């Protein structure tokens, strides 16, 4: 996988995930809570636990999607765009609910 080109869909998914991670850390450091019970539990163990959890929940699906690209590239590309779009939709919806 090293040395292969990175697809725009993968970059889009990673970008949304990184915005989610950074804003989660900012909000947690401002005393706000985490709505996801798993990540609330991780947050009780510190910022590093949240970062590691978010990375695991990003990297494992990305590895699966990248493997799927070797078997069904068009389906994997479509799935990556769907995942990025849904993640972005949920992220923006959550931001709007916080206002």
PDB file of C-alpha atoms in Angstrom:
ATOM      1  CA  UNK A   1       0.000   0.000   0.000  1.00  0.00           C
ATOM      2  CA  UNK A   2       2.943   2.332   0.566  1.00  0.00           C
ATOM      3  CA  UNK A   3       3.853   4.124  -2.622  1.00  0.00           C
ATOM      4  CA  UNK A   4       0.348   3.966  -4.097  1.00  0.00           C
ATOM      5  CA  UNK A   5      -1.554   7.139  -4.899  1.00  0.00           C
ATOM      6  CA  UNK A   6      -3.972   8.441  -2.307  1.00  0.00           C
ATOM      7  CA  UNK A   7      -7.506   8.796  -3.619  1.00  0.00           C
ATOM      8  CA  UNK A   8      -9.383  12.069  -3.195  1.00  0.00           C
ATOM      9  CA  UNK A   9     -12.229  10.186  -1.513  1.00  0.00           C
ATOM     10  CA  UNK A  10      -9.806   8.865   1.112  1.00  0.00           C
ATOM     11  CA  UNK A  11      -8.428  12.361   1.703  1.00  0.00           C
ATOM     12  CA  UNK A  12     -11.977  13.686   2.077  1.00  0.00           C
ATOM     13  CA  UNK A  13     -12.777  11.040   4.685  1.00  0.00           C
ATOM     14  CA  UNK A  14      -9.543  11.695   6.578  1.00  0.00           C
ATOM     15  CA  UNK A  15     -10.144  15.472   6.469  1.00  0.00           C
ATOM     16  CA  UNK A  16     -13.619  15.182   7.990  1.00  0.00           C
ATOM     17  CA  UNK A  17     -12.290  12.788  10.643  1.00  0.00           C
ATOM     18  CA  UNK A  18      -9.461  15.178  11.559  1.00  0.00           C
ATOM     19  CA  UNK A  19     -11.878  18.118  11.878  1.00  0.00           C
ATOM     20  CA  UNK A  20     -13.994  15.902  14.139  1.00  0.00           C
ATOM     21  CA  UNK A  21     -10.974  14.923  16.218  1.00  0.00           C
ATOM     22  CA  UNK A  22      -9.663  18.474  16.640  1.00  0.00           C
ATOM     23  CA  UNK A  23     -13.034  19.982  17.512  1.00  0.00           C
ATOM     24  CA  UNK A  24     -13.760  17.127  19.925  1.00  0.00           C
ATOM     25  CA  UNK A  25     -10.485  17.792  21.730  1.00  0.00           C
ATOM     26  CA  UNK A  26     -11.144  21.550  21.837  1.00  0.00           C
ATOM     27  CA  UNK A  27     -14.638  21.035  23.247  1.00  0.00           C
ATOM     28  CA  UNK A  28     -13.471  18.475  25.789  1.00  0.00           C
ATOM     29  CA  UNK A  29     -10.746  20.867  26.952  1.00  0.00           C
ATOM     30  CA  UNK A  30     -13.416  23.579  27.340  1.00  0.00           C
ATOM     31  CA  UNK A  31     -15.362  21.341  29.688  1.00  0.00           C
ATOM     32  CA  UNK A  32     -17.996  20.101  27.256  1.00  0.00           C
ATOM     33  CA  UNK A  33     -18.951  16.449  27.276  1.00  0.00           C
ATOM     34  CA  UNK A  34     -18.855  13.756  24.636  1.00  0.00           C
ATOM     35  CA  UNK A  35     -22.201  12.448  23.391  1.00  0.00           C
ATOM     36  CA  UNK A  36     -20.914   9.054  22.253  1.00  0.00           C
ATOM     37  CA  UNK A  37     -20.785   6.751  25.314  1.00  0.00           C
ATOM     38  CA  UNK A  38     -17.661   4.936  24.102  1.00  0.00           C
ATOM     39  CA  UNK A  39     -15.779   8.167  23.509  1.00  0.00           C
ATOM     40  CA  UNK A  40     -17.106   9.664  26.734  1.00  0.00           C
ATOM     41  CA  UNK A  41     -15.520   6.706  28.516  1.00  0.00           C
ATOM     42  CA  UNK A  42     -12.289   7.218  26.558  1.00  0.00           C
ATOM     43  CA  UNK A  43     -12.394  10.941  27.407  1.00  0.00           C
ATOM     44  CA  UNK A  44     -12.483  10.030  31.088  1.00  0.00           C
ATOM     45  CA  UNK A  45      -9.035   8.515  30.496  1.00  0.00           C
ATOM     46  CA  UNK A  46      -7.601  11.648  28.887  1.00  0.00           C
ATOM     47  CA  UNK A  47      -7.069  13.265  25.514  1.00  0.00           C
ATOM     48  CA  UNK A  48      -4.570  10.650  24.340  1.00  0.00           C
ATOM     49  CA  UNK A  49      -7.189   7.924  24.783  1.00  0.00           C
ATOM     50  CA  UNK A  50      -9.658   9.945  22.678  1.00  0.00           C
ATOM     51  CA  UNK A  51      -7.051  10.486  19.962  1.00  0.00           C
ATOM     52  CA  UNK A  52      -6.115   6.805  19.902  1.00  0.00           C
ATOM     53  CA  UNK A  53      -9.780   5.753  19.811  1.00  0.00           C
ATOM     54  CA  UNK A  54     -10.622   8.130  16.977  1.00  0.00           C
ATOM     55  CA  UNK A  55      -7.580   6.965  15.016  1.00  0.00           C
ATOM     56  CA  UNK A  56      -8.453   3.296  15.466  1.00  0.00           C
ATOM     57  CA  UNK A  57     -12.020   3.956  14.307  1.00  0.00           C
ATOM     58  CA  UNK A  58     -10.597   5.739  11.249  1.00  0.00           C
ATOM     59  CA  UNK A  59      -7.604   3.594  10.322  1.00  0.00           C
ATOM     60  CA  UNK A  60      -9.274   0.174  10.553  1.00  0.00           C
ATOM     61  CA  UNK A  61     -12.153   1.086   8.172  1.00  0.00           C
ATOM     62  CA  UNK A  62      -9.678   2.811   5.843  1.00  0.00           C
ATOM     63  CA  UNK A  63      -7.560  -0.325   5.700  1.00  0.00           C
ATOM     64  CA  UNK A  64     -10.665  -2.353   4.875  1.00  0.00           C
ATOM     65  CA  UNK A  65     -11.644   0.138   2.161  1.00  0.00           C
ATOM     66  CA  UNK A  66      -8.141   0.140   0.710  1.00  0.00           C
ATOM     67  CA  UNK A  67      -8.150  -3.653   0.619  1.00  0.00           C
ATOM     68  CA  UNK A  68     -11.567  -3.533  -1.065  1.00  0.00           C
ATOM     69  CA  UNK A  69     -10.033  -1.278  -3.726  1.00  0.00           C
ATOM     70  CA  UNK A  70      -7.840  -4.210  -4.786  1.00  0.00           C
ATOM     71  CA  UNK A  71     -10.904  -6.435  -5.270  1.00  0.00           C
ATOM     72  CA  UNK A  72     -13.687  -4.040  -6.334  1.00  0.00           C
ATOM     73  CA  UNK A  73     -12.143  -0.617  -6.967  1.00  0.00           C
ATOM     74  CA  UNK A  74     -15.294   1.141  -8.185  1.00  0.00           C
ATOM     75  CA  UNK A  75     -17.398  -0.164  -5.304  1.00  0.00           C
ATOM     76  CA  UNK A  76     -14.717   0.801  -2.785  1.00  0.00           C
ATOM     77  CA  UNK A  77     -14.426   4.282  -4.271  1.00  0.00           C
ATOM     78  CA  UNK A  78     -18.190   4.725  -4.105  1.00  0.00           C
ATOM     79  CA  UNK A  79     -18.240   3.421  -0.523  1.00  0.00           C
ATOM     80  CA  UNK A  80     -15.475   5.802   0.516  1.00  0.00           C
ATOM     81  CA  UNK A  81     -17.380   8.776  -0.917  1.00  0.00           C
ATOM     82  CA  UNK A  82     -20.563   7.619   0.827  1.00  0.00           C
ATOM     83  CA  UNK A  83     -18.689   7.269   4.127  1.00  0.00           C
ATOM     84  CA  UNK A  84     -17.074  10.709   3.741  1.00  0.00           C
ATOM     85  CA  UNK A  85     -20.398  12.300   2.820  1.00  0.00           C
ATOM     86  CA  UNK A  86     -22.303  10.726   5.693  1.00  0.00           C
ATOM     87  CA  UNK A  87     -19.544  11.570   8.165  1.00  0.00           C
ATOM     88  CA  UNK A  88     -19.527  15.192   6.939  1.00  0.00           C
ATOM     89  CA  UNK A  89     -23.324  15.370   7.124  1.00  0.00           C
ATOM     90  CA  UNK A  90     -23.376  14.050  10.706  1.00  0.00           C
ATOM     91  CA  UNK A  91     -20.493  16.321  11.709  1.00  0.00           C
ATOM     92  CA  UNK A  92     -22.208  19.457  10.334  1.00  0.00           C
ATOM     93  CA  UNK A  93     -25.543  18.417  11.831  1.00  0.00           C
ATOM     94  CA  UNK A  94     -23.881  18.024  15.214  1.00  0.00           C
ATOM     95  CA  UNK A  95     -22.238  21.455  14.872  1.00  0.00           C
ATOM     96  CA  UNK A  96     -25.596  23.029  14.081  1.00  0.00           C
ATOM     97  CA  UNK A  97     -27.217  21.325  17.080  1.00  0.00           C
ATOM     98  CA  UNK A  98     -24.576  22.823  19.388  1.00  0.00           C
ATOM     99  CA  UNK A  99     -25.496  26.392  18.449  1.00  0.00           C
TER     100      UNK A  99
END
